[in-house]
CSV table of C-alpha atoms in Angstrom, one decimal:
chain,number,residue,atom,x,y,z
M,1,MET,CA,23.0,-18.1,49.3
M,2,ASP,CA,20.0,-20.0,48.4
M,3,LYS,CA,17.5,-17.4,48.3
M,4,LEU,CA,20.4,-16.0,46.3
M,5,LYS,CA,20.8,-19.1,43.5
M,6,GLU,CA,17.2,-19.1,43.3
M,7,ARG,CA,16.7,-15.7,42.4
M,8,LEU,CA,19.0,-15.6,40.2
M,9,ARG,CA,17.4,-18.5,38.1
M,10,LYS,CA,14.2,-17.0,38.1
M,11,PRO,CA,13.3,-16.6,34.8
M,12,GLY,CA,11.9,-12.8,36.2
M,13,MET,CA,15.7,-12.1,36.9
M,14,THR,CA,16.5,-12.1,32.9
M,15,GLN,CA,17.6,-10.1,30.3
M,16,GLU,CA,15.6,-12.4,27.4
M,17,THR,CA,12.6,-12.3,30.4
M,18,LEU,CA,12.5,-8.6,30.6
M,19,GLU,CA,12.5,-7.7,26.5
M,20,LYS,CA,9.5,-10.0,26.4
M,21,ARG,CA,7.1,-8.4,28.6
M,22,PHE,CA,8.6,-4.8,27.3
M,23,SER,CA,7.6,-5.7,24.4
M,24,MET,CA,4.1,-7.2,26.0
M,25,LEU,CA,3.7,-4.2,27.3
M,26,ARG,CA,4.5,-1.9,24.2
M,27,THR,CA,1.9,-3.9,22.6
M,28,GLY,CA,-1.0,-4.3,24.8
M,29,LEU,CA,-0.7,-0.2,25.1
M,30,ALA,CA,-0.8,0.3,21.3
M,31,VAL,CA,-3.7,-2.0,20.8
M,32,SER,CA,-5.5,0.3,24.0
M,33,ILE,CA,-4.7,3.5,22.5
M,34,GLY,CA,-5.6,2.5,18.8
M,35,ILE,CA,-9.1,1.4,20.4
M,36,ALA,CA,-9.6,3.7,22.4
M,37,LEU,CA,-9.4,5.9,19.7
M,38,SER,CA,-12.0,3.7,17.6
M,39,ILE,CA,-14.5,5.0,20.5
M,40,ILE,CA,-13.9,8.2,20.7
M,41,ILE,CA,-14.2,8.3,16.9
M,42,ILE,CA,-17.3,7.3,17.2
M,43,LEU,CA,-18.7,9.2,20.3
M,44,ILE,CA,-18.1,11.9,17.6
M,45,VAL,CA,-18.9,10.5,14.4
M,46,SER,CA,-21.9,8.9,14.7
M,47,ASP,CA,-25.3,9.3,15.0
M,48,ASP,CA,-26.0,6.5,17.9
M,49,PRO,CA,-23.0,6.3,19.9
M,50,ALA,CA,-24.3,3.1,21.8
M,51,LEU,CA,-25.5,1.2,19.4
M,52,SER,CA,-22.3,1.1,17.4
M,53,ILE,CA,-19.8,0.9,19.9
M,54,LYS,CA,-22.3,-2.1,20.9
M,55,TYR,CA,-22.0,-3.4,17.1
M,56,LEU,CA,-17.8,-3.0,17.1
M,57,LEU,CA,-17.0,-5.0,20.2
M,58,ILE,CA,-19.8,-7.4,20.7
M,59,GLY,CA,-21.5,-7.9,16.9
M,60,PRO,CA,-18.8,-11.0,16.0
M,61,VAL,CA,-20.3,-12.3,19.0
M,62,MET,CA,-23.8,-11.9,18.8
M,63,ASN,CA,-24.7,-14.6,16.7
M,64,LEU,CA,-23.6,-17.6,14.6
M,65,ASN,CA,-22.9,-16.2,11.4
M,66,ASN,CA,-21.2,-14.0,12.6
M,67,PHE,CA,-18.8,-15.8,13.8
M,68,TYR,CA,-17.8,-17.8,11.6
M,69,SER,CA,-17.5,-14.8,10.0
M,70,LEU,CA,-15.0,-14.1,11.7
M,71,PHE,CA,-13.2,-17.7,11.3
M,72,THR,CA,-13.4,-16.6,6.9
M,73,MET,CA,-11.4,-13.4,8.1
M,74,TRP,CA,-8.9,-15.0,10.3
M,75,ILE,CA,-8.2,-17.9,7.9
M,76,PRO,CA,-6.0,-15.9,5.0
M,77,ILE,CA,-5.0,-13.5,7.2
M,78,VAL,CA,-3.0,-16.7,9.3
M,79,ILE,CA,-1.1,-17.5,6.6
M,80,THR,CA,-0.5,-13.8,5.5
M,81,GLY,CA,1.4,-13.1,8.8
M,82,LEU,CA,3.4,-16.1,7.8
M,83,ALA,CA,4.5,-15.7,5.3
M,84,VAL,CA,5.4,-11.6,6.1
M,85,CYS,CA,6.9,-13.2,10.0
M,86,ILE,CA,8.4,-14.8,7.7
M,87,MET,CA,9.8,-12.5,5.1
M,88,PHE,CA,10.6,-9.8,8.2
M,89,SER,CA,12.9,-12.1,10.0
M,90,ALA,CA,15.6,-12.4,7.4
M,91,ASN,CA,16.2,-8.1,7.9
M,92,GLN,CA,14.3,-7.7,4.2
M,93,PHE,CA,10.8,-5.4,4.7
M,94,ASN,CA,10.0,-7.3,1.8
M,95,LEU,CA,6.1,-7.0,0.9
M,96,PHE,CA,5.1,-9.0,-2.1
M,97,ALA,CA,2.7,-11.0,0.4
M,98,GLU,CA,0.2,-8.1,-1.3
M,99,GLY,CA,1.1,-8.9,-4.6
M,100,ALA,CA,1.9,-12.6,-4.0
M,101,PHE,CA,-1.9,-13.3,-3.1
M,102,PHE,CA,-3.8,-11.3,-5.6
M,103,PHE,CA,-1.8,-13.6,-8.1
M,104,GLY,CA,-2.1,-16.6,-6.3
M,105,ALA,CA,-5.4,-16.7,-6.7
M,106,VAL,CA,-4.3,-15.6,-10.2
M,107,VAL,CA,-3.0,-19.0,-11.1
M,108,ALA,CA,-5.4,-21.0,-8.9
M,109,SER,CA,-8.0,-20.3,-10.8
M,110,GLY,CA,-6.4,-20.7,-14.8
M,111,VAL,CA,-5.6,-24.1,-13.2
M,112,ALA,CA,-8.9,-24.9,-12.4
M,113,LEU,CA,-10.7,-23.5,-15.4
M,114,SER,CA,-7.6,-25.2,-17.7
M,115,VAL,CA,-7.1,-28.7,-15.3
M,116,ASN,CA,-10.0,-32.2,-15.1
M,117,LEU,CA,-9.2,-32.8,-12.0
M,118,PRO,CA,-11.3,-35.4,-9.5
M,119,ALA,CA,-12.8,-33.6,-6.6
M,120,GLY,CA,-9.9,-33.3,-3.1
M,121,ILE,CA,-6.8,-33.5,-6.1
M,122,HIS,CA,-7.9,-30.5,-8.2
M,123,PRO,CA,-8.1,-28.1,-5.5
M,124,VAL,CA,-4.4,-29.8,-3.9
M,125,VAL,CA,-3.0,-28.9,-7.6
M,126,CYS,CA,-4.2,-25.3,-8.2
M,127,VAL,CA,-3.2,-24.2,-4.4
M,128,LEU,CA,0.3,-25.7,-4.9
M,129,ALA,CA,0.7,-23.9,-8.0
M,130,ALA,CA,-0.3,-20.6,-6.9
M,131,ALA,CA,2.5,-21.3,-4.6
M,132,ALA,CA,5.3,-22.4,-7.0
M,133,VAL,CA,4.7,-19.6,-9.1
M,134,CYS,CA,4.7,-16.9,-6.2
M,135,GLY,CA,7.6,-18.5,-4.5
M,136,LEU,CA,9.3,-17.6,-7.8
M,137,MET,CA,8.0,-14.0,-8.4
M,138,GLY,CA,9.2,-13.1,-4.5
M,139,ALA,CA,12.5,-14.3,-5.7
M,140,ILE,CA,13.0,-11.2,-7.4
M,141,PRO,CA,13.2,-8.9,-5.5
M,142,ALA,CA,15.7,-10.7,-3.6
M,143,LEU,CA,17.5,-11.0,-6.2
M,144,MET,CA,17.5,-7.3,-6.7
M,145,ARG,CA,18.7,-7.1,-3.3
M,146,HIS,CA,21.6,-9.6,-3.4
M,147,LYS,CA,22.8,-9.0,-6.3
M,148,LEU,CA,21.9,-5.4,-7.2
M,149,GLY,CA,22.1,-3.7,-4.3
M,150,ALA,CA,18.0,-2.2,-5.0
M,151,SER,CA,15.2,-1.7,-2.2
M,152,GLU,CA,13.9,-4.9,-1.9
M,153,MET,CA,10.9,-2.5,-0.4
M,154,VAL,CA,9.9,0.0,-3.3
M,155,ALA,CA,10.6,-3.9,-6.1
M,156,SER,CA,8.8,-5.2,-4.3
M,157,LEU,CA,6.3,-2.6,-4.0
M,158,MET,CA,6.9,-2.0,-7.9
M,159,LEU,CA,6.1,-6.2,-7.7
M,160,ASN,CA,2.7,-5.7,-6.6
M,161,TYR,CA,1.1,-3.3,-9.3
M,162,ALA,CA,2.9,-5.5,-11.9
M,163,VAL,CA,1.6,-8.6,-10.9
M,164,LEU,CA,-1.8,-7.1,-10.7
M,165,GLN,CA,-2.5,-5.9,-14.8
M,166,LEU,CA,-0.6,-9.1,-15.6
M,167,GLY,CA,-2.9,-11.3,-13.9
M,168,LEU,CA,-6.1,-8.8,-14.7
M,169,PHE,CA,-4.5,-9.2,-19.0
M,170,ILE,CA,-4.8,-13.3,-18.2
M,171,ILE,CA,-7.9,-13.2,-16.8
M,172,SER,CA,-9.3,-10.8,-19.2
M,173,TYR,CA,-7.9,-12.5,-22.3
M,174,PHE,CA,-8.4,-15.8,-21.8
M,175,PHE,CA,-10.5,-16.8,-18.9
M,176,ARG,CA,-13.1,-14.1,-18.4
M,177,ASP,CA,-16.8,-15.1,-18.5
M,178,ALA,CA,-18.7,-13.1,-21.7
M,179,ASN,CA,-21.6,-12.9,-20.0
M,180,ALA,CA,-20.6,-11.7,-16.6
M,181,GLY,CA,-21.2,-7.5,-16.0
M,182,SER,CA,-17.6,-7.1,-14.7
M,183,VAL,CA,-13.5,-8.6,-15.3
M,184,ALA,CA,-14.3,-12.2,-13.3
M,185,SER,CA,-13.2,-15.0,-14.9
M,186,ARG,CA,-16.1,-18.6,-15.8
M,187,LYS,CA,-17.0,-20.2,-12.9
M,188,TYR,CA,-15.0,-23.0,-11.1
M,189,PRO,CA,-15.9,-25.9,-11.9
M,190,GLU,CA,-17.3,-28.2,-8.2
M,191,SER,CA,-13.7,-30.3,-8.0
M,192,ALA,CA,-11.3,-27.3,-7.8
M,193,LYS,CA,-13.5,-25.7,-4.5
M,194,LEU,CA,-12.0,-26.2,-1.2
M,195,LEU,CA,-14.5,-29.1,1.2
M,196,GLU,CA,-16.6,-26.8,3.6
M,197,LEU,CA,-16.7,-27.5,7.2
M,198,ILE,CA,-19.6,-26.7,8.6
M,199,PRO,CA,-22.6,-26.6,5.7
M,200,ARG,CA,-23.3,-22.7,5.3
M,201,SER,CA,-20.7,-21.4,6.8
M,202,ASN,CA,-18.4,-20.7,4.2
M,203,ILE,CA,-15.7,-22.4,7.0
M,204,HIS,CA,-13.4,-24.4,4.4
M,205,VAL,CA,-10.9,-26.4,4.7
M,206,GLY,CA,-8.7,-23.9,4.7
M,207,LEU,CA,-8.6,-23.2,8.3
M,208,ILE,CA,-7.3,-27.0,9.2
M,209,VAL,CA,-4.1,-25.4,6.5
M,210,ALA,CA,-3.6,-22.4,8.5
M,211,VAL,CA,-3.3,-24.1,11.8
M,212,VAL,CA,-1.2,-26.8,10.4
M,213,LEU,CA,0.8,-24.3,8.6
M,214,VAL,CA,1.1,-22.2,12.2
M,215,VAL,CA,2.8,-25.2,13.4
M,216,LEU,CA,5.1,-25.3,10.6
M,217,VAL,CA,6.3,-22.4,10.2
M,218,TYR,CA,6.8,-21.8,14.2
M,219,PHE,CA,8.6,-25.0,14.1
M,220,PHE,CA,11.1,-24.5,10.7
M,221,MET,CA,12.1,-21.6,12.6
M,222,TYR,CA,13.0,-21.5,15.6
M,223,HIS,CA,13.8,-26.0,15.5
M,224,THR,CA,15.9,-26.0,12.3
M,225,ARG,CA,18.9,-24.9,10.4
M,226,TRP,CA,17.5,-23.0,8.3
M,227,GLY,CA,15.1,-21.1,10.3
M,228,TYR,CA,17.9,-20.3,12.4
M,229,GLU,CA,20.4,-19.1,10.0
M,230,ILE,CA,16.5,-17.4,8.8
M,231,ARG,CA,16.6,-15.4,12.0
M,232,LEU,CA,20.7,-15.0,12.4
M,233,VAL,CA,20.4,-13.3,9.6
M,234,GLY,CA,17.8,-11.4,9.8
M,235,GLN,CA,19.0,-9.9,13.4
M,236,ASN,CA,23.7,-9.5,12.6
M,237,GLU,CA,24.5,-10.1,8.9
M,238,LYS,CA,27.9,-9.6,9.1
M,239,PHE,CA,28.6,-11.5,11.9
M,240,ALA,CA,26.1,-14.5,10.3
M,241,LYS,CA,28.4,-13.9,7.3
M,242,TYR,CA,31.6,-14.6,9.4
M,243,THR,CA,30.1,-17.7,11.0
M,244,GLY,CA,29.7,-19.0,7.5
M,245,VAL,CA,26.4,-18.8,6.6
M,246,SER,CA,25.2,-17.9,3.2
M,247,ILE,CA,23.8,-14.6,3.1
M,248,GLY,CA,21.9,-14.2,0.0
M,249,ALA,CA,20.7,-18.3,-0.3
M,250,VAL,CA,19.4,-18.2,2.9
M,251,THR,CA,17.6,-14.2,1.7
M,252,VAL,CA,16.5,-15.3,-1.0
M,253,PHE,CA,15.4,-18.4,0.4
M,254,SER,CA,13.3,-17.2,3.4
M,255,GLN,CA,11.6,-14.6,0.2
M,256,VAL,CA,10.6,-17.5,-1.7
M,257,LEU,CA,8.9,-19.2,0.9
M,258,GLY,CA,6.4,-16.3,2.4
M,259,SER,CA,5.7,-16.2,-0.9
M,260,ALA,CA,4.8,-18.9,-1.4
M,261,LEU,CA,2.3,-19.1,1.4
M,262,ALA,CA,0.9,-15.9,0.7
M,263,GLY,CA,-0.2,-17.1,-3.0
M,264,GLY,CA,-1.1,-20.6,-1.6
M,265,ALA,CA,-3.6,-18.0,0.3
M,266,GLY,CA,-4.6,-16.0,-2.4
M,267,ALA,CA,-5.7,-20.1,-3.6
M,268,MET,CA,-7.4,-20.8,-1.0
M,269,GLU,CA,-9.1,-18.3,-0.7
M,270,THR,CA,-10.2,-18.2,-3.8
M,271,LEU,CA,-11.5,-21.3,-4.0
M,272,GLY,CA,-12.6,-21.5,-1.1
M,273,LEU,CA,-15.6,-18.7,-0.5
M,274,TYR,CA,-16.1,-17.9,-3.9
M,275,SER,CA,-17.2,-20.0,-7.2
M,276,ARG,CA,-15.4,-17.5,-9.7
M,277,PHE,CA,-12.8,-15.0,-9.9
M,278,SER,CA,-13.8,-11.9,-9.5
M,279,TYR,CA,-11.0,-9.3,-7.9
M,280,THR,CA,-10.6,-6.1,-9.6
M,281,SER,CA,-7.5,-4.6,-6.9
M,282,LEU,CA,-4.7,-6.1,-4.7
M,283,THR,CA,-7.5,-6.9,-2.1
M,284,GLY,CA,-5.4,-6.0,1.4
M,285,HIS,CA,-4.1,-9.7,3.0
M,286,GLY,CA,-0.8,-9.0,2.3
M,287,TRP,CA,-0.6,-5.6,3.9
M,288,ASP,CA,-2.5,-7.4,7.0
M,289,GLY,CA,0.5,-9.7,7.0
M,290,VAL,CA,2.5,-6.8,7.7
M,291,THR,CA,0.4,-5.6,10.2
M,292,LEU,CA,0.4,-9.3,11.6
M,293,ALA,CA,4.3,-9.3,11.9
M,294,ILE,CA,4.5,-6.8,13.5
M,295,LEU,CA,2.3,-7.0,16.0
M,296,ALA,CA,3.3,-11.0,16.8
M,297,GLY,CA,7.1,-9.3,16.4
M,298,ARG,CA,7.9,-11.5,13.7
M,299,ASN,CA,7.1,-14.8,16.0
M,300,PRO,CA,5.1,-17.2,14.2
M,301,LYS,CA,3.2,-18.7,17.1
M,302,TYR,CA,1.4,-15.5,17.8
M,303,ILE,CA,0.9,-14.7,14.6
M,304,PRO,CA,-2.7,-16.8,15.2
M,305,LEU,CA,-4.4,-14.2,18.8
M,306,ALA,CA,-3.1,-11.0,16.2
M,307,ALA,CA,-5.0,-12.3,13.5
M,308,LEU,CA,-8.2,-12.9,15.7
M,309,PHE,CA,-7.3,-9.5,16.9
M,310,LEU,CA,-7.7,-8.0,13.5
M,311,ALA,CA,-10.6,-10.0,11.8
M,312,TYR,CA,-12.8,-9.2,15.4
M,313,LEU,CA,-12.2,-5.4,14.5
M,314,ARG,CA,-12.9,-6.1,11.0
M,315,LYS,CA,-16.1,-7.8,11.4
M,316,GLY,CA,-17.4,-5.8,14.3
M,317,ALA,CA,-16.4,-2.5,12.1
M,318,ASP,CA,-18.7,-4.2,9.5
M,319,LEU,CA,-21.6,-5.4,11.6
M,320,MET,CA,-21.6,-1.5,13.1
M,321,SER,CA,-21.6,-0.1,9.4
M,322,MET,CA,-24.5,-2.3,8.4
M,323,LYS,CA,-26.6,-1.5,11.5
M,324,THR,CA,-25.9,2.3,11.9
M,325,GLY,CA,-24.4,3.4,8.5
M,326,MET,CA,-21.0,4.6,10.2
M,327,GLN,CA,-18.0,3.9,8.4
M,328,THR,CA,-15.7,1.9,8.7
M,329,ASP,CA,-12.7,4.0,6.9
M,330,PHE,CA,-11.2,4.1,10.9
M,331,VAL,CA,-10.6,0.7,11.3
M,332,SER,CA,-7.1,1.5,8.9
M,333,ILE,CA,-6.6,4.1,10.9
M,334,ILE,CA,-6.3,1.8,14.2
M,335,GLN,CA,-4.5,-0.4,12.7
M,336,ALA,CA,-2.2,2.8,11.4
M,337,VAL,CA,-2.1,4.6,14.8
M,338,ILE,CA,-0.8,0.7,16.4
M,339,LEU,CA,2.1,0.7,13.7
M,340,VAL,CA,3.2,3.5,14.6
M,341,PHE,CA,3.5,3.5,18.2
M,342,LEU,CA,5.2,-0.3,17.2
M,343,LEU,CA,7.8,1.1,15.6
M,344,ALA,CA,8.4,4.1,17.2
M,345,GLU,CA,12.1,3.5,18.9
M,346,GLN,CA,10.9,5.8,21.4
M,347,PHE,CA,7.9,4.5,22.4
M,348,LEU,CA,8.6,3.8,26.1
M,349,SER,CA,12.2,4.5,26.0
M,350,ARG,CA,12.6,5.5,28.9
M,351,TYR,CA,10.4,3.2,31.1
M,352,ARG,CA,12.4,0.6,29.1
M,353,GLN,CA,15.8,2.0,30.9
M,354,LYS,CA,15.1,2.4,34.0
M,355,LYS,CA,13.7,-1.0,34.0
M,356,THR,CA,16.6,-3.1,32.2
M,357,TYR,CA,19.2,-0.7,34.6
M,358,ALA,CA,17.0,-1.9,37.8
M,359,LEU,CA,17.2,-5.4,36.8
M,360,SER,CA,20.9,-5.0,35.6
M,361,LYS,CA,21.8,-3.4,39.7
M,362,GLN,CA,20.2,-6.4,41.0
M,363,LEU,CA,21.8,-9.3,39.7
M,364,GLU,CA,25.0,-7.1,40.4
M,365,THR,CA,24.0,-6.7,44.1
M,366,ALA,CA,22.7,-10.5,43.7
M,367,ARG,CA,26.2,-11.8,42.4
M,368,GLU,CA,28.6,-9.9,45.2
M,369,GLU,CA,26.4,-11.2,48.2
M,370,MET,CA,27.1,-14.8,46.2
M,371,GLY,CA,30.7,-14.0,45.9
M,372,GLY,CA,31.0,-12.8,49.4
């Protein structure tokens, strides 16, 4: 009797644990398929497959500079991943993280070049201004969905290109450096730049901010009332409404918060790595955030690991391209393949059904024996 009770209490005997294990299995298989596909492409296309695979798989850790570059890539996508996690948790397929990242850099550049403040305070004001402006912009798709019934995905995609053109207009007509060979702003004052943590590494204070944000966002999503309401609305909107949750307020708040994080990430990226604003198109960091949110199952605590995988893959591809001439475009193909498998409901569905049925029978038998 005691053994049966103990078996029922084991984590491996719960449906929740089974779902977690299944999710980990699907993610692991999807990533493995993506990596295997990349190796196959290299074997077919590359003139020196062995060298290409070497730089792809171990290039980022072959020297200290490569390792530093890995973390400069890691910082912004961790934050955009957190931003998309919050948005998607409310069951809002809002893609404005891409536009918010770009426009956050625009706002930060404008504040950096317009306001004279002491070092230390100046970049903080720039980042907060970027987060506030982008947060307000992020409310637009949510309000359109709530008030007009419009698709937040379509609205956010249109908003991305609207802020791209608006941002380029602002830089071109108010902050452009006439001596620059392209559309670029004047150089940032030294007081506006983020502090570099390791000399000549490009690793700036944003690394600490990213780590702190992971902790704060996880705590917010799983240990506060607002976070619980966001997840409840995402899981079952009708039940959330029945329990008294304001669907509109929660939806808008989640999109504002996510957009603010993405805007702040764009501000820190440009003030931490560059001497001036020089983007001429959307950067792709928001799309990376979508990939990370799906890889992490919308759970903030898994975002750092997913971001490290993506940054490692991208850095390895960059090194492979420099050393062997192999194009890096296949990395986007790998991301797409991973997302397809993760989003495909039928992927491993039979395996899941078998495991769920076996678990239910096992629990039923155990309960009958205990009752007997």
